[in-house]
Tab-separated table of N, CA and C in Angstrom:
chain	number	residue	atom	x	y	z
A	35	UNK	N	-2.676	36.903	-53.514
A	35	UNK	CA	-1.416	37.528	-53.839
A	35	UNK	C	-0.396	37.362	-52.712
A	36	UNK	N	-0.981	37.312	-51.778
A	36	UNK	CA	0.090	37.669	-50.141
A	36	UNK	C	0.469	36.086	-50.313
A	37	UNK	N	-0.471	34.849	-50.495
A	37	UNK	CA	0.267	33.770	-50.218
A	37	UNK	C	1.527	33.362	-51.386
A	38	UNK	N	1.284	33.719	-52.485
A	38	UNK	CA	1.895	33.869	-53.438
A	38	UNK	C	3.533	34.433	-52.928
A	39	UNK	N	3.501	35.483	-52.707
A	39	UNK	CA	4.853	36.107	-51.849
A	39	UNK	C	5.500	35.545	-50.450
A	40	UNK	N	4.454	34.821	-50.068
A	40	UNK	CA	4.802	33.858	-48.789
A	40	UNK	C	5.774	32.335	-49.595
A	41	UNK	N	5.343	32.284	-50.655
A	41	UNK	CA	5.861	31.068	-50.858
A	41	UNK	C	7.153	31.305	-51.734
A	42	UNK	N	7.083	32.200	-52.060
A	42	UNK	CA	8.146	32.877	-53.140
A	42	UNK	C	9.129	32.904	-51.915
A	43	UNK	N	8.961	33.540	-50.733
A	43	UNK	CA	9.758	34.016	-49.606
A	43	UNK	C	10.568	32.986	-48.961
A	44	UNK	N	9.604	31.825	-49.236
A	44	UNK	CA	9.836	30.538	-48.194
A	44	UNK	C	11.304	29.771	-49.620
A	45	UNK	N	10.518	29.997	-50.435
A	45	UNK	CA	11.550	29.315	-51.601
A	45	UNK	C	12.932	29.881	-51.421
A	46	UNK	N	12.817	31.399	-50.855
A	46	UNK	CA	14.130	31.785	-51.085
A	46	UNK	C	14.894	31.873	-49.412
A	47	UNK	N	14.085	31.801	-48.722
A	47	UNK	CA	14.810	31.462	-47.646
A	47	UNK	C	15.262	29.928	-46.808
A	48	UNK	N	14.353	29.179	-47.417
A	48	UNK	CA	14.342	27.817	-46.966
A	48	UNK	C	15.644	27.392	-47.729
A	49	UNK	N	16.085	26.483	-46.515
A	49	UNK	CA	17.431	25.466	-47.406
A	49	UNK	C	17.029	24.778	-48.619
A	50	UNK	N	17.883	24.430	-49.178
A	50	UNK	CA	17.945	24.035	-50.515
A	50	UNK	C	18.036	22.202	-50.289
A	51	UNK	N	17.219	21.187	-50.407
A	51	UNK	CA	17.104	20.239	-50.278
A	51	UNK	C	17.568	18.937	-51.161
A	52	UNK	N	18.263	17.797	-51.431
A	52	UNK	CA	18.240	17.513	-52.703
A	52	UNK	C	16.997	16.303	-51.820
A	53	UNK	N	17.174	15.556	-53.238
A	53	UNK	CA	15.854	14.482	-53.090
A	53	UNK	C	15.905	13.395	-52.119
A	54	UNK	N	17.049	12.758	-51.826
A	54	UNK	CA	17.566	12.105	-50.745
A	54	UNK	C	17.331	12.623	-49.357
A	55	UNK	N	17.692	13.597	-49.430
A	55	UNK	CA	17.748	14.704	-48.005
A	55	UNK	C	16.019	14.844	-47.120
A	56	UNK	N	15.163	14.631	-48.228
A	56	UNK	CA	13.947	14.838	-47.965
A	56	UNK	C	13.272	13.257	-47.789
A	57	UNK	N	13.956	12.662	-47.979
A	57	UNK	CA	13.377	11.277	-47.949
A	57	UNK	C	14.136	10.748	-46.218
A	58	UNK	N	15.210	11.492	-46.088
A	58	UNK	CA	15.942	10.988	-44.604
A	58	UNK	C	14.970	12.197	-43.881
A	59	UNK	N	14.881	13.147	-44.002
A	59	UNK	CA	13.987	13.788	-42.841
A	59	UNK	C	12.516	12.973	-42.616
A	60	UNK	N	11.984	12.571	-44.009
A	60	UNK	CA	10.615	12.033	-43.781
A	60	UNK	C	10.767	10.946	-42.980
A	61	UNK	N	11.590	9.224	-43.207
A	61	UNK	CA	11.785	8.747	-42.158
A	61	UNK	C	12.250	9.027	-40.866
A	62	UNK	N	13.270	10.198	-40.315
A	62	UNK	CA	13.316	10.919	-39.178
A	62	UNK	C	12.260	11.100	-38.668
A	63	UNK	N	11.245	11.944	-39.177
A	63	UNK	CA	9.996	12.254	-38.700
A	63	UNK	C	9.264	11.017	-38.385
A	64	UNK	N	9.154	9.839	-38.817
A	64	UNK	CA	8.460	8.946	-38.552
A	64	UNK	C	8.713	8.031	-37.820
A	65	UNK	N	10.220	8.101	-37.835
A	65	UNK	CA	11.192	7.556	-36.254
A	65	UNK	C	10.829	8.109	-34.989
A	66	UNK	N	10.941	9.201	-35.221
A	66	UNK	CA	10.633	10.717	-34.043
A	66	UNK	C	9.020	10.148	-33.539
A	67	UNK	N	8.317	10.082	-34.722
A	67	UNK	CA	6.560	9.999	-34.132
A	67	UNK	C	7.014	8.769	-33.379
A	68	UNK	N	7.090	7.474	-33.782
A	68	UNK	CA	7.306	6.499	-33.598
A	68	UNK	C	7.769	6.716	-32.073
A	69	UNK	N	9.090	6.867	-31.808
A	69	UNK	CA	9.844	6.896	-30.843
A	69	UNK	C	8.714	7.620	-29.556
A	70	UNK	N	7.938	8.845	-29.661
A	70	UNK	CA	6.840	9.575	-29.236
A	70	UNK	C	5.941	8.588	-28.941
A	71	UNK	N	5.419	7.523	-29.326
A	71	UNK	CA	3.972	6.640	-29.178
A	71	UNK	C	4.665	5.447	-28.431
A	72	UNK	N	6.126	5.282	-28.460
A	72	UNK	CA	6.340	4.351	-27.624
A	72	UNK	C	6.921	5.237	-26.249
A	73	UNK	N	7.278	6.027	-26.260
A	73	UNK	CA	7.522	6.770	-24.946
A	73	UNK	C	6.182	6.679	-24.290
A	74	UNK	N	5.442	7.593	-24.996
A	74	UNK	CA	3.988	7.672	-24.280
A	74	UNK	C	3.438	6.362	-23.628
A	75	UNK	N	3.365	5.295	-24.483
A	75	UNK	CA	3.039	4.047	-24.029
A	75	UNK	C	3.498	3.691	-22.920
A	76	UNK	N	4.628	3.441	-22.755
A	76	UNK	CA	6.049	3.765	-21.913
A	76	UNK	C	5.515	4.419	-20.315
A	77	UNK	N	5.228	5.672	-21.076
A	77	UNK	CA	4.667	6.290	-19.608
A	77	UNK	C	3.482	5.741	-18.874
A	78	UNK	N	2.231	5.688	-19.838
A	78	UNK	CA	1.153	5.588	-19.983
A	78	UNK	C	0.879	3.587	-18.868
A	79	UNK	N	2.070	3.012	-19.715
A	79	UNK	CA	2.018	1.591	-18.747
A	79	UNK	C	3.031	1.607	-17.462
A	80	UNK	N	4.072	2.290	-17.449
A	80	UNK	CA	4.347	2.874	-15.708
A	80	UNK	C	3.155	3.564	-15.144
A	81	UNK	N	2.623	4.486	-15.642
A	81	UNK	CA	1.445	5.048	-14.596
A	81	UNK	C	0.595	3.912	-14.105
A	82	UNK	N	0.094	2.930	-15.085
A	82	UNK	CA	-0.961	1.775	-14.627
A	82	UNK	C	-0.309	0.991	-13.787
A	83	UNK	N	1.080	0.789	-13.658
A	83	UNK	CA	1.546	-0.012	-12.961
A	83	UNK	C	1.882	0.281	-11.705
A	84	UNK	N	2.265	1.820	-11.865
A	84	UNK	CA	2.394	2.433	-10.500
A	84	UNK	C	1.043	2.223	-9.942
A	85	UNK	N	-0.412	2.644	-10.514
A	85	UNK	CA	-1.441	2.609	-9.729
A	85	UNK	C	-1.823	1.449	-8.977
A	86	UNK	N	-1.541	0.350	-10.119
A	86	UNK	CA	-1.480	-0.934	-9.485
A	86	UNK	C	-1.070	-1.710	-8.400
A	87	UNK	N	-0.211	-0.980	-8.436
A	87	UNK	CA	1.255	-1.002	-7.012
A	87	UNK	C	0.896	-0.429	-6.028
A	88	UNK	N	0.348	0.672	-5.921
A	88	UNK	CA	-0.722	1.498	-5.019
A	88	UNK	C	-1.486	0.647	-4.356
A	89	UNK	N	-2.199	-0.166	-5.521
A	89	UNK	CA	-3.297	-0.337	-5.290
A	89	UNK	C	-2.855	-2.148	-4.083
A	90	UNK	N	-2.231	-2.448	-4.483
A	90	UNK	CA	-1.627	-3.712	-3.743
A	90	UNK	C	-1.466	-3.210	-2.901
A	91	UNK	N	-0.228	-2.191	-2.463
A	91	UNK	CA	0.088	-1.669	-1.274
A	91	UNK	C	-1.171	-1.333	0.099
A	92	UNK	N	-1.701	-0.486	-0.449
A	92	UNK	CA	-2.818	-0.425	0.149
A	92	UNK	C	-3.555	-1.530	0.905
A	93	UNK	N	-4.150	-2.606	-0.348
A	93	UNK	CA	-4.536	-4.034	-0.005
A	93	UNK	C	-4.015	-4.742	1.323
A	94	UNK	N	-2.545	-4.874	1.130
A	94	UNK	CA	-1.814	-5.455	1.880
A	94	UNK	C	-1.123	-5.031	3.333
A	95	UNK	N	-1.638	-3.116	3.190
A	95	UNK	CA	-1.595	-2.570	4.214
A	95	UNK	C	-2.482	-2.763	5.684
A	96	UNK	N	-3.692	-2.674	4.443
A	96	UNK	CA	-5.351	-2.757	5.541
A	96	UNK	C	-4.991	-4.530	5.687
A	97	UNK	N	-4.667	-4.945	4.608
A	97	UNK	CA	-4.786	-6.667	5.516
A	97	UNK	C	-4.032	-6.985	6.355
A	98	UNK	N	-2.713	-6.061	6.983
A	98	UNK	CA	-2.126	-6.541	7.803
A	98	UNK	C	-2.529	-5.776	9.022
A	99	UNK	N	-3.245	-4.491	8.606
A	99	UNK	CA	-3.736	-3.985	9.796
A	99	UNK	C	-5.231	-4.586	10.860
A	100	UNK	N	-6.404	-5.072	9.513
A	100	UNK	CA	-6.660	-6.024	10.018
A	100	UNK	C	-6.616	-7.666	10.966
A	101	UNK	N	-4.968	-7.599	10.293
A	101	UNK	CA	-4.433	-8.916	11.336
A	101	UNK	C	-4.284	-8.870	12.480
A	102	UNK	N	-3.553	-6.963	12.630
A	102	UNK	CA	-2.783	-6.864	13.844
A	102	UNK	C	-3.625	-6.764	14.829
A	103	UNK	N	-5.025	-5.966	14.595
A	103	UNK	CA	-6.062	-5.457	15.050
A	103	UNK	C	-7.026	-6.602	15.730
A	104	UNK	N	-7.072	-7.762	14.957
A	104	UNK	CA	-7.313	-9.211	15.395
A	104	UNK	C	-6.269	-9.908	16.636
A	105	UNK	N	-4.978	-9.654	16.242
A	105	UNK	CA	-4.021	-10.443	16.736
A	105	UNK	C	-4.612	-9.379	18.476
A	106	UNK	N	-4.239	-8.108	18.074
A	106	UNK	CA	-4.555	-7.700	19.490
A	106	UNK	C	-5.818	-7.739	20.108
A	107	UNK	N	-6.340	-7.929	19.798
A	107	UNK	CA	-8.220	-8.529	20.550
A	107	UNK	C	-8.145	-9.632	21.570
A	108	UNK	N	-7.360	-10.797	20.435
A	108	UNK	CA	-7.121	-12.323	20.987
A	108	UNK	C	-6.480	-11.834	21.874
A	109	UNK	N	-5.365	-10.932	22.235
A	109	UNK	CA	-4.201	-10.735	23.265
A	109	UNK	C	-4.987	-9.812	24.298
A	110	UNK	N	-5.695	-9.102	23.898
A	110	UNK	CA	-6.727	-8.651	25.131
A	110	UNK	C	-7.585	-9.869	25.963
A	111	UNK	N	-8.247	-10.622	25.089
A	111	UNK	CA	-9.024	-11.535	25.746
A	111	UNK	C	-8.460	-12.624	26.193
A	112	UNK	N	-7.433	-13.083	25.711
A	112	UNK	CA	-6.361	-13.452	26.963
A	112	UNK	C	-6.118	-13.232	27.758
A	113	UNK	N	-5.310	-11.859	27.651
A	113	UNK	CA	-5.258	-11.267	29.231
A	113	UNK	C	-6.366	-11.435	29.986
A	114	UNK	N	-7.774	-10.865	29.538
A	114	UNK	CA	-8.677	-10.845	30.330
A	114	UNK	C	-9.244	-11.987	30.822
A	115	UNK	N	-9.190	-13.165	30.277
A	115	UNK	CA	-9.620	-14.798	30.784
A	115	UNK	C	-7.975	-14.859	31.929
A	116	UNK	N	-7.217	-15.001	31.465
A	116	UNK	CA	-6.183	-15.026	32.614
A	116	UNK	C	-6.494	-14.166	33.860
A	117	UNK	N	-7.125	-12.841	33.668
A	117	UNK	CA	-7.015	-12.273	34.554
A	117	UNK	C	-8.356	-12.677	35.434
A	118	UNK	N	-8.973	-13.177	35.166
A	118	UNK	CA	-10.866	-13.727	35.521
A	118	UNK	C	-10.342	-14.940	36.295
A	119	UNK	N	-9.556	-15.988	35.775
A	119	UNK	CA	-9.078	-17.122	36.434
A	119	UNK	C	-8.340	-16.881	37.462
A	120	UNK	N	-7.222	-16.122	37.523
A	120	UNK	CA	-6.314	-15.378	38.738
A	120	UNK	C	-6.789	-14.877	39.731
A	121	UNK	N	-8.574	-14.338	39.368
A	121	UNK	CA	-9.325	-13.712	40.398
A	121	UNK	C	-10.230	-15.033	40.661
A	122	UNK	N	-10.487	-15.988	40.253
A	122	UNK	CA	-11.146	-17.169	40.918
A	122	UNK	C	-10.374	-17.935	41.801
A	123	UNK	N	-9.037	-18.075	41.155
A	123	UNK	CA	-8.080	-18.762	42.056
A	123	UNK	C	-8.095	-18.155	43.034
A	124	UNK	N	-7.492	-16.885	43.279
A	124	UNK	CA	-7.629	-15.926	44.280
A	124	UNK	C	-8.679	-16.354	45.473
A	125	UNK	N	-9.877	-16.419	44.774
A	125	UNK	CA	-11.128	-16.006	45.932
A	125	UNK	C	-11.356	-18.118	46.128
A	126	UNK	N	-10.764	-19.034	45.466
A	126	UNK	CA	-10.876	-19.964	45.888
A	126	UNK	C	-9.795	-20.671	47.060
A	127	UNK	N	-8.390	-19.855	46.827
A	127	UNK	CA	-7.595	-19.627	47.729
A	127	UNK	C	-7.825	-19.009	49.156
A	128	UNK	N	-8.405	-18.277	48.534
A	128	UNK	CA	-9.150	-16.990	50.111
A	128	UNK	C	-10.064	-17.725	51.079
A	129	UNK	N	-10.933	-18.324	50.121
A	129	UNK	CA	-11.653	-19.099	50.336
A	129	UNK	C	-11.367	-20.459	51.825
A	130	UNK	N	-10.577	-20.972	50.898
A	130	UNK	CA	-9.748	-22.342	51.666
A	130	UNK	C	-8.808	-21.725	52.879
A	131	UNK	N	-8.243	-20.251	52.741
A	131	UNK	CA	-7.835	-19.637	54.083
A	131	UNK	C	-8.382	-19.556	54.997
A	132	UNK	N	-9.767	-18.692	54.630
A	132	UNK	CA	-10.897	-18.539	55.717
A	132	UNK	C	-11.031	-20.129	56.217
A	133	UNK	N	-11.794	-20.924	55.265
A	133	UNK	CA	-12.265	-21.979	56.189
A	133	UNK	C	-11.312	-22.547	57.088
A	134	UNK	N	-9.776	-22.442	56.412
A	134	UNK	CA	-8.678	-23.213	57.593
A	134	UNK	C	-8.498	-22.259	58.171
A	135	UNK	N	-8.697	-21.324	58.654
A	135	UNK	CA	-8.681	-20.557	60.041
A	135	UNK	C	-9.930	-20.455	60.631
A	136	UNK	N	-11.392	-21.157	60.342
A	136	UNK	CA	-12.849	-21.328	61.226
A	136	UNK	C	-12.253	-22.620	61.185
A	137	UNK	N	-11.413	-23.592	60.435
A	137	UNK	CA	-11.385	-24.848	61.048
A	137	UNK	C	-10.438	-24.628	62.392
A	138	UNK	N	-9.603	-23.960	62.553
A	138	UNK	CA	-8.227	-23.881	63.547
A	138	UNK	C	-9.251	-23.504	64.783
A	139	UNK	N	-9.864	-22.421	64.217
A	139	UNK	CA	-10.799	-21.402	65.547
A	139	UNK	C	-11.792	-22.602	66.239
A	140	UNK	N	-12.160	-23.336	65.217
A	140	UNK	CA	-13.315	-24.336	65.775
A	140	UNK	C	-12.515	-25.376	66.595
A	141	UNK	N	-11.213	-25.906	66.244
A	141	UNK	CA	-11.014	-27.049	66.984
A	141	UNK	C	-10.337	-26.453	67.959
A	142	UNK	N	-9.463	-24.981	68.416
A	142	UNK	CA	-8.897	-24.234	69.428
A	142	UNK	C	-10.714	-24.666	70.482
A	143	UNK	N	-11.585	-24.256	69.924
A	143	UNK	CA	-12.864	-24.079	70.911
A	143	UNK	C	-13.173	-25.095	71.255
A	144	UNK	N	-12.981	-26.508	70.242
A	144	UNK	CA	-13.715	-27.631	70.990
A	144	UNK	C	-12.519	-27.950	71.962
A	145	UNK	N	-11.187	-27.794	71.931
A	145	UNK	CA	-10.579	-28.594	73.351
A	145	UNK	C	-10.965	-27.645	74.535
């Protein structure tokens, strides 16, 4: 009985439709869904692309940090072979001092 009076209610309060009118809302509605599944999509393939983009970023982050991290090793062990050679030169220099001052001392003694 109650739905009975529900629909009686709806008849008399609902707009009055002609047959046309109901045929443009139904395609509306199916524009509307429509328009809804391509938004979503829409979103749905920016999110993957954003992640994607992430996901490169990242990639290309660690690979350049890996480079730099390389690049500075080589530039340490540079320095440090330069600095190993500078100390051979050094002590081969030192070296050739000392002996030319026992050579000076030696020939001051032999005259």
């Amino acid at each position: 009985m109650e739905y009975v009076q529900g629909e009686n209610l709806a008849k008399e309060y609902l707009p009055k439709y002609e047959e046309g009118e109901i045929e443009k809302i139904k395609n509306w509605l199916k524009t509307n869904e429509e328009m809804q599944t391509t938004i979503i999509n829409g979103y749905q393939e920016a999110k993957w692309l954003a992640e994607h983009y992430q996901m490169l970023a990242n990639y290309w982050a660690n690979n350049f940090a890996k480079i730099k991290t390389e690049e500075e090793e080589k530039r340490k062990e540079l320095k440090d072979m330069k600095r190993k050679l500078t100390i051979k030169l050094n002590n081969k220099n030192n070296k050739r001092k000392c002996n030319d001052t026992e050579y000076v001392k030696n020939k001051k003694n032999k005259k």
